[in-house]
PDB file of C-alpha atoms in Angstrom:
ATOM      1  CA  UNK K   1      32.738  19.059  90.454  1.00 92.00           C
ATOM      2  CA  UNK K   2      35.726  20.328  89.289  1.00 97.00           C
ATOM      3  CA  UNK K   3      37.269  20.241  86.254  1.00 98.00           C
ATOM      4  CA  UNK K   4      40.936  20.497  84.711  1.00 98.00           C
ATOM      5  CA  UNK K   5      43.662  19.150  82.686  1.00 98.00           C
ATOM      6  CA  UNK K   6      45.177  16.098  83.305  1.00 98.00           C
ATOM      7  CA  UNK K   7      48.584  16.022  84.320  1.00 98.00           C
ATOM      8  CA  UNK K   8      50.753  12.503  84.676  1.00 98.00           C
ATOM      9  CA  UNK K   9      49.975  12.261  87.889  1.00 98.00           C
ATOM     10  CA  UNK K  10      46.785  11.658  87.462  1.00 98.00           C
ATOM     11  CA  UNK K  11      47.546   8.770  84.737  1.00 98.00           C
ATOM     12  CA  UNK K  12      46.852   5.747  87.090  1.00 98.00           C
ATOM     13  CA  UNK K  13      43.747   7.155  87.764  1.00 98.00           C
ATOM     14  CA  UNK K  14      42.439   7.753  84.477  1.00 98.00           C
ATOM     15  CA  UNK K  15      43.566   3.991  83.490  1.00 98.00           C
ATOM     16  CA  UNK K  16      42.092   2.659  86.484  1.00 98.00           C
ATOM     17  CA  UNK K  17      38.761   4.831  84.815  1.00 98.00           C
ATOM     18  CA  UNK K  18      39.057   3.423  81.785  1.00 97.00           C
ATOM     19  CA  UNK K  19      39.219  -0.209  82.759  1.00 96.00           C
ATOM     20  CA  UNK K  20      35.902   0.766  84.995  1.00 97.00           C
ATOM     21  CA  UNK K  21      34.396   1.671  81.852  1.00 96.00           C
ATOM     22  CA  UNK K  22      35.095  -1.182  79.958  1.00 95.00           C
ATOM     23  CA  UNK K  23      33.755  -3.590  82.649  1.00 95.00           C
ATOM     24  CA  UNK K  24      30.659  -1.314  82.808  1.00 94.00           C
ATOM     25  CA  UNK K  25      30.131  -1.172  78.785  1.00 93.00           C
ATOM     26  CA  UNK K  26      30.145  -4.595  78.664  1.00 93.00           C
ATOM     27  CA  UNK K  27      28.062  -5.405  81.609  1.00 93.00           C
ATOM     28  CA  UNK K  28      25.297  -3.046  79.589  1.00 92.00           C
ATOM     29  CA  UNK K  29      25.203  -4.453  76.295  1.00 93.00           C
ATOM     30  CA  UNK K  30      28.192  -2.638  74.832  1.00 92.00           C
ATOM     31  CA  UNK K  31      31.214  -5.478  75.193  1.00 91.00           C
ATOM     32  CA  UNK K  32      32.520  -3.927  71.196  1.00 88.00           C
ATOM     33  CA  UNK K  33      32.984  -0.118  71.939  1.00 89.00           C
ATOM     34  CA  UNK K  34      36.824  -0.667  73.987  1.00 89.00           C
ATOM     35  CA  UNK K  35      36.621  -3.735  75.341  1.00 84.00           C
ATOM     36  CA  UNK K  36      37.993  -6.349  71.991  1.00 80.00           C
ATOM     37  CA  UNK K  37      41.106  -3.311  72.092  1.00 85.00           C
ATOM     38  CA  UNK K  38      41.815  -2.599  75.405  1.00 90.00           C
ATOM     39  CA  UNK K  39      41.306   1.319  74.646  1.00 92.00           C
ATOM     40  CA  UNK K  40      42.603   3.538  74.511  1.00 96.00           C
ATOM     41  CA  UNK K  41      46.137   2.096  75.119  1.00 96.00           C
ATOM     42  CA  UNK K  42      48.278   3.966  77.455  1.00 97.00           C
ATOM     43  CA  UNK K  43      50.307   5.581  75.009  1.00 97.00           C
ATOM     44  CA  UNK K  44      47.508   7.873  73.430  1.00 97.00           C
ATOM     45  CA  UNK K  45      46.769   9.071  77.083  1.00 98.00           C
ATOM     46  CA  UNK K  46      50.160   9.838  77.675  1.00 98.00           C
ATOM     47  CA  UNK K  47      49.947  11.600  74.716  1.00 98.00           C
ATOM     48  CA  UNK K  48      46.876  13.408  75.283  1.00 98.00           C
ATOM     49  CA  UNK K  49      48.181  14.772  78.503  1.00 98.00           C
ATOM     50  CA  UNK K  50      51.487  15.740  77.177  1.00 98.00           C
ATOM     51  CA  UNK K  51      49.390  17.980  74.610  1.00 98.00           C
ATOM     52  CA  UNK K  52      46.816  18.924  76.828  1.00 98.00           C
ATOM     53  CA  UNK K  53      43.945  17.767  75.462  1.00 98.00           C
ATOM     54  CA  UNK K  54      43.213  15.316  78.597  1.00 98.00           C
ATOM     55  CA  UNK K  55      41.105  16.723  81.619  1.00 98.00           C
ATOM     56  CA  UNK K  56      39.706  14.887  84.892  1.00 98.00           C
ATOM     57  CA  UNK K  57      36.683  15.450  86.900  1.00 98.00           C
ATOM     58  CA  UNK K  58      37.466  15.929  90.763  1.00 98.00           C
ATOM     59  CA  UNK K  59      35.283  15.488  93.122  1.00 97.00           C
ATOM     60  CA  UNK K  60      36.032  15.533  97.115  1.00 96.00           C
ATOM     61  CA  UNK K  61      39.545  15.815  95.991  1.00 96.00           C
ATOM     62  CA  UNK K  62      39.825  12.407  94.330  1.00 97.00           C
ATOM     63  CA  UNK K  63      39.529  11.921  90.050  1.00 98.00           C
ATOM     64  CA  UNK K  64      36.422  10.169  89.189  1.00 98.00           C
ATOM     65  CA  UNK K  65      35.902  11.083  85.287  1.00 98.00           C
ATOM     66  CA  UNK K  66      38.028  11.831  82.334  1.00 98.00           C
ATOM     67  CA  UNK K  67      37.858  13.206  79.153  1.00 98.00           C
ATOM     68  CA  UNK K  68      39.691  14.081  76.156  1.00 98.00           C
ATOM     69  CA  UNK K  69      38.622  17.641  74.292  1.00 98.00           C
ATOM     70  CA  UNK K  70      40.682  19.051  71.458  1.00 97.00           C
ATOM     71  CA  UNK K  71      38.564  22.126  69.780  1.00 97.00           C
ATOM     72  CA  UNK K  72      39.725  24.126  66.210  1.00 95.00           C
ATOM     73  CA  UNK K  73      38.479  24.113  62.693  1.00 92.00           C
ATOM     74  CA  UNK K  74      38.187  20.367  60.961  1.00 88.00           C
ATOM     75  CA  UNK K  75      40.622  18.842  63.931  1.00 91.00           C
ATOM     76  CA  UNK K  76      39.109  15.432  63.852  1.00 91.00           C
ATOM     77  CA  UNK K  77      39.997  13.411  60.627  1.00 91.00           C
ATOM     78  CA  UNK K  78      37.347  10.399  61.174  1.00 91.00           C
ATOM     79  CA  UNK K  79      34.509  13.841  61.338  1.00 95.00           C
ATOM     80  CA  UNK K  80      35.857  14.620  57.631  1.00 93.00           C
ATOM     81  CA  UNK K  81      33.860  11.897  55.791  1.00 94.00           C
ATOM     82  CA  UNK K  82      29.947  11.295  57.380  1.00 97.00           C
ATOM     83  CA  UNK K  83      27.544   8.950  55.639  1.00 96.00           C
ATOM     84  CA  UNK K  84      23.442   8.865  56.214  1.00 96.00           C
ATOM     85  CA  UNK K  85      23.340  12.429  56.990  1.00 97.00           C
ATOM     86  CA  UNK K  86      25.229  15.823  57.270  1.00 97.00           C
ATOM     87  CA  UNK K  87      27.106  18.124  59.892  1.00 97.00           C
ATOM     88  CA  UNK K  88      24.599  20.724  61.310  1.00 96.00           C
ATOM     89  CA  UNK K  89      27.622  23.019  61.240  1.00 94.00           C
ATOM     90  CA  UNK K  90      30.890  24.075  59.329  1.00 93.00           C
ATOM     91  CA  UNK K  91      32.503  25.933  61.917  1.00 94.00           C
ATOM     92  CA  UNK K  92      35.211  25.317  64.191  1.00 95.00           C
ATOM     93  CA  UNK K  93      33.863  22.934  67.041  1.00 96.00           C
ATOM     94  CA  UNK K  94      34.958  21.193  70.177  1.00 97.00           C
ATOM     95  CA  UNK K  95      35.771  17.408  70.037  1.00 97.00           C
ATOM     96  CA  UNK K  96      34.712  15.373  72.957  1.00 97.00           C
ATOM     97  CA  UNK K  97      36.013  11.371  72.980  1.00 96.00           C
ATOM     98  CA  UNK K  98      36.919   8.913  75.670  1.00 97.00           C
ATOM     99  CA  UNK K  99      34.452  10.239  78.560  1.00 97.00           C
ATOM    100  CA  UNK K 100      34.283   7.998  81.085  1.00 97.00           C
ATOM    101  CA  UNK K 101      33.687   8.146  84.798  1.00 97.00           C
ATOM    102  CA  UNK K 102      34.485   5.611  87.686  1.00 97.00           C
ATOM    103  CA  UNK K 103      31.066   4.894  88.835  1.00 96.00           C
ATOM    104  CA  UNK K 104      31.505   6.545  92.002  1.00 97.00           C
ATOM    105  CA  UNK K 105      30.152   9.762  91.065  1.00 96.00           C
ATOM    106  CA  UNK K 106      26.716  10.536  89.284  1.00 95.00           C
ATOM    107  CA  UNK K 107      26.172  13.188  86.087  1.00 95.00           C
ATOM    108  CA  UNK K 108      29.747  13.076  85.268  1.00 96.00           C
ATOM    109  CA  UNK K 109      28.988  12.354  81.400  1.00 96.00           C
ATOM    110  CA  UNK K 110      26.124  15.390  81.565  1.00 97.00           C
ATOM    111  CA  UNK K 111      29.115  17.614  84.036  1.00 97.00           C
ATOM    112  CA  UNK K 112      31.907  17.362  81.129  1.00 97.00           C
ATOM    113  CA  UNK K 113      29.746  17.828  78.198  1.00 97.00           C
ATOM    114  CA  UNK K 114      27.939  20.827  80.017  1.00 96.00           C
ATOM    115  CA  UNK K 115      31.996  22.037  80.738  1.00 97.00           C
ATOM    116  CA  UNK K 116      32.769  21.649  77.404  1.00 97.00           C
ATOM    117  CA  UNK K 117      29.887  23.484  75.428  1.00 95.00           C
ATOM    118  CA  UNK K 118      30.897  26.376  77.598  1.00 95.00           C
ATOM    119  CA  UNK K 119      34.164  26.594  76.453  1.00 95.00           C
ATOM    120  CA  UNK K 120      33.123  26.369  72.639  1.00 95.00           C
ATOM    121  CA  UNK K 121      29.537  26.162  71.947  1.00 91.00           C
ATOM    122  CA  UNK K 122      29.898  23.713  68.996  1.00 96.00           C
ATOM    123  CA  UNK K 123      30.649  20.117  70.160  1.00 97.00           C
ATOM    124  CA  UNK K 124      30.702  16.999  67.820  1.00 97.00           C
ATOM    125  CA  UNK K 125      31.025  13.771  69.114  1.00 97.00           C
ATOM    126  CA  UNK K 126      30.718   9.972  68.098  1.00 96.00           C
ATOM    127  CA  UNK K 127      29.439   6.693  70.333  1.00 96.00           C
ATOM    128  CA  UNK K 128      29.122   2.789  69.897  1.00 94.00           C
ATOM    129  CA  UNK K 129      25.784   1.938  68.688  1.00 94.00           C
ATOM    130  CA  UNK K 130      25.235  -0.621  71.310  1.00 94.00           C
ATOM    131  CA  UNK K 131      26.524   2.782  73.499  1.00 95.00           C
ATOM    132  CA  UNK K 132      22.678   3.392  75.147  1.00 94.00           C
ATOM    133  CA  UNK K 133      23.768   5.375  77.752  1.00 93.00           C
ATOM    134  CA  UNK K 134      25.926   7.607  76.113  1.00 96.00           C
ATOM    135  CA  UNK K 135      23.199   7.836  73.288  1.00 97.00           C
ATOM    136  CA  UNK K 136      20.710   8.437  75.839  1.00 97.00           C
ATOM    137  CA  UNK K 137      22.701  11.332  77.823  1.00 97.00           C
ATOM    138  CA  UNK K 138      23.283  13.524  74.245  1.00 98.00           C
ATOM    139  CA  UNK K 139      19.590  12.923  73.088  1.00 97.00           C
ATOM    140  CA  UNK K 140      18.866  14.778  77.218  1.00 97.00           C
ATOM    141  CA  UNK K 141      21.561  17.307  76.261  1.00 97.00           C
ATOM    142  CA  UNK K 142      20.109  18.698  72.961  1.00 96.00           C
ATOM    143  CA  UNK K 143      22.268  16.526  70.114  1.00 98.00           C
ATOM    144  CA  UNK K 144      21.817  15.645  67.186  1.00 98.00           C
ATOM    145  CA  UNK K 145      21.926  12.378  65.702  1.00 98.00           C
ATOM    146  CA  UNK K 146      24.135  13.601  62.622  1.00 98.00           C
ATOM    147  CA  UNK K 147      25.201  10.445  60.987  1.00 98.00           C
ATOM    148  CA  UNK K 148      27.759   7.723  60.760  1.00 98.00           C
ATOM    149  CA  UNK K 149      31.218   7.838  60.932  1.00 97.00           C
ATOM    150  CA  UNK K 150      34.129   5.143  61.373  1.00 94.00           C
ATOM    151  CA  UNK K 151      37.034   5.087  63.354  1.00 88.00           C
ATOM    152  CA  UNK K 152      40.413   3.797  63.209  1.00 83.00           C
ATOM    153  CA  UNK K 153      40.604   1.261  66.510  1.00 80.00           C
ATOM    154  CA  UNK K 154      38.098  -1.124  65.030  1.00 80.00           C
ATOM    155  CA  UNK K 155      36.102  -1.378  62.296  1.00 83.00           C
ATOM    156  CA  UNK K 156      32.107  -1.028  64.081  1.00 90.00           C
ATOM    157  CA  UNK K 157      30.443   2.293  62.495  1.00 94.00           C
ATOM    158  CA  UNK K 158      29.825   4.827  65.327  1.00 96.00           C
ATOM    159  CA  UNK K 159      26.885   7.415  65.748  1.00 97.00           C
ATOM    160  CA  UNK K 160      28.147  11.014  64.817  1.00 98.00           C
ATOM    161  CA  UNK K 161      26.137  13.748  67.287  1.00 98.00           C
ATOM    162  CA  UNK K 162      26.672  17.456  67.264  1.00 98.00           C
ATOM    163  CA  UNK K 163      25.466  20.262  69.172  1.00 97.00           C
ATOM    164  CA  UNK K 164      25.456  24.094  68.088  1.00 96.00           C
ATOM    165  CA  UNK K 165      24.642  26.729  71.107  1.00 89.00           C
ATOM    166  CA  UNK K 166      22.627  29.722  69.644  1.00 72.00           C
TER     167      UNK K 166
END
């Protein structure tokens, strides 16, 4: 699988992704995580892309997963405050949010994360507590359940997981 930053031609895609993912969150016990705000609207990807922060998975030439990954030193406001529990690390870490993958493809989730921690080593990142799958896929990977944080689309508490390379 190939991975690489998104470009907007490769928008309708990713939305297309994203409304997969809702459908599938909510068909697996997660209906709260995007689904009550249609996220993430279509001006944060167009964002995202524009600052290059927004990659796709490729496979046989079509995109089947997205992602968004920002990394730097305290880059994600919502990581600045964590309740029931502590950071692992201080350092400057990779931010994964808004993986999702079009069903047509297996080990996307495990593919991007794996991408990721070799670009930076340090990843944080946050999931819906009724978010099982996701949950399940960082506990295989080597996270750590860190904490709680809350973001600003809604108002549900989300898991905070991090992951240091040695």
């Amino acid at each position: 699988m190939e991975i690489r930053k998104s470009t907007e031609t490769d928008f309708d895609a990713i939305m297309g992704i994203y409304a997969y993912a809702r459908s599938f969150m909510a068909e697996h016990g997660n209906p709260n995580q995007w689904g009550p705000t249609n996220w993430p609207p279509e001006e944060l990807i167009h964002s995202d892309i524009a600052a290059g922060n927004s990659y796709v998975c490729i496979s046989d030439g079509r995109v089947v997963g997205t992602f968004y990954f920002i990394y730097g030193k305290d880059i994600d406001p919502t990581y600045a405050v964590i309740e029931d529990g502590d950071w692992l690390d201080n350092s400057p870490y990779g931010v994964v949010h808004r993986l999702a993958g079009d069903g047509s493809v297996k080990g996307i989730g495990e593919a991007c994360l794996e991408w990721v921690s070799g670009q930076c080593g340090h990843i944080r990142v946050d999931t819906h507590g009724d978010n099982k799958v996701v949950q399940n896929l960082l506990k295989k990977l080597g996270f750590t359940h860190c904490g709680t944080i809350y973001v600003e689309e809604d108002d549900y508490p989300r898991l905070a997981f991090e992951k240091v390379n040695e």
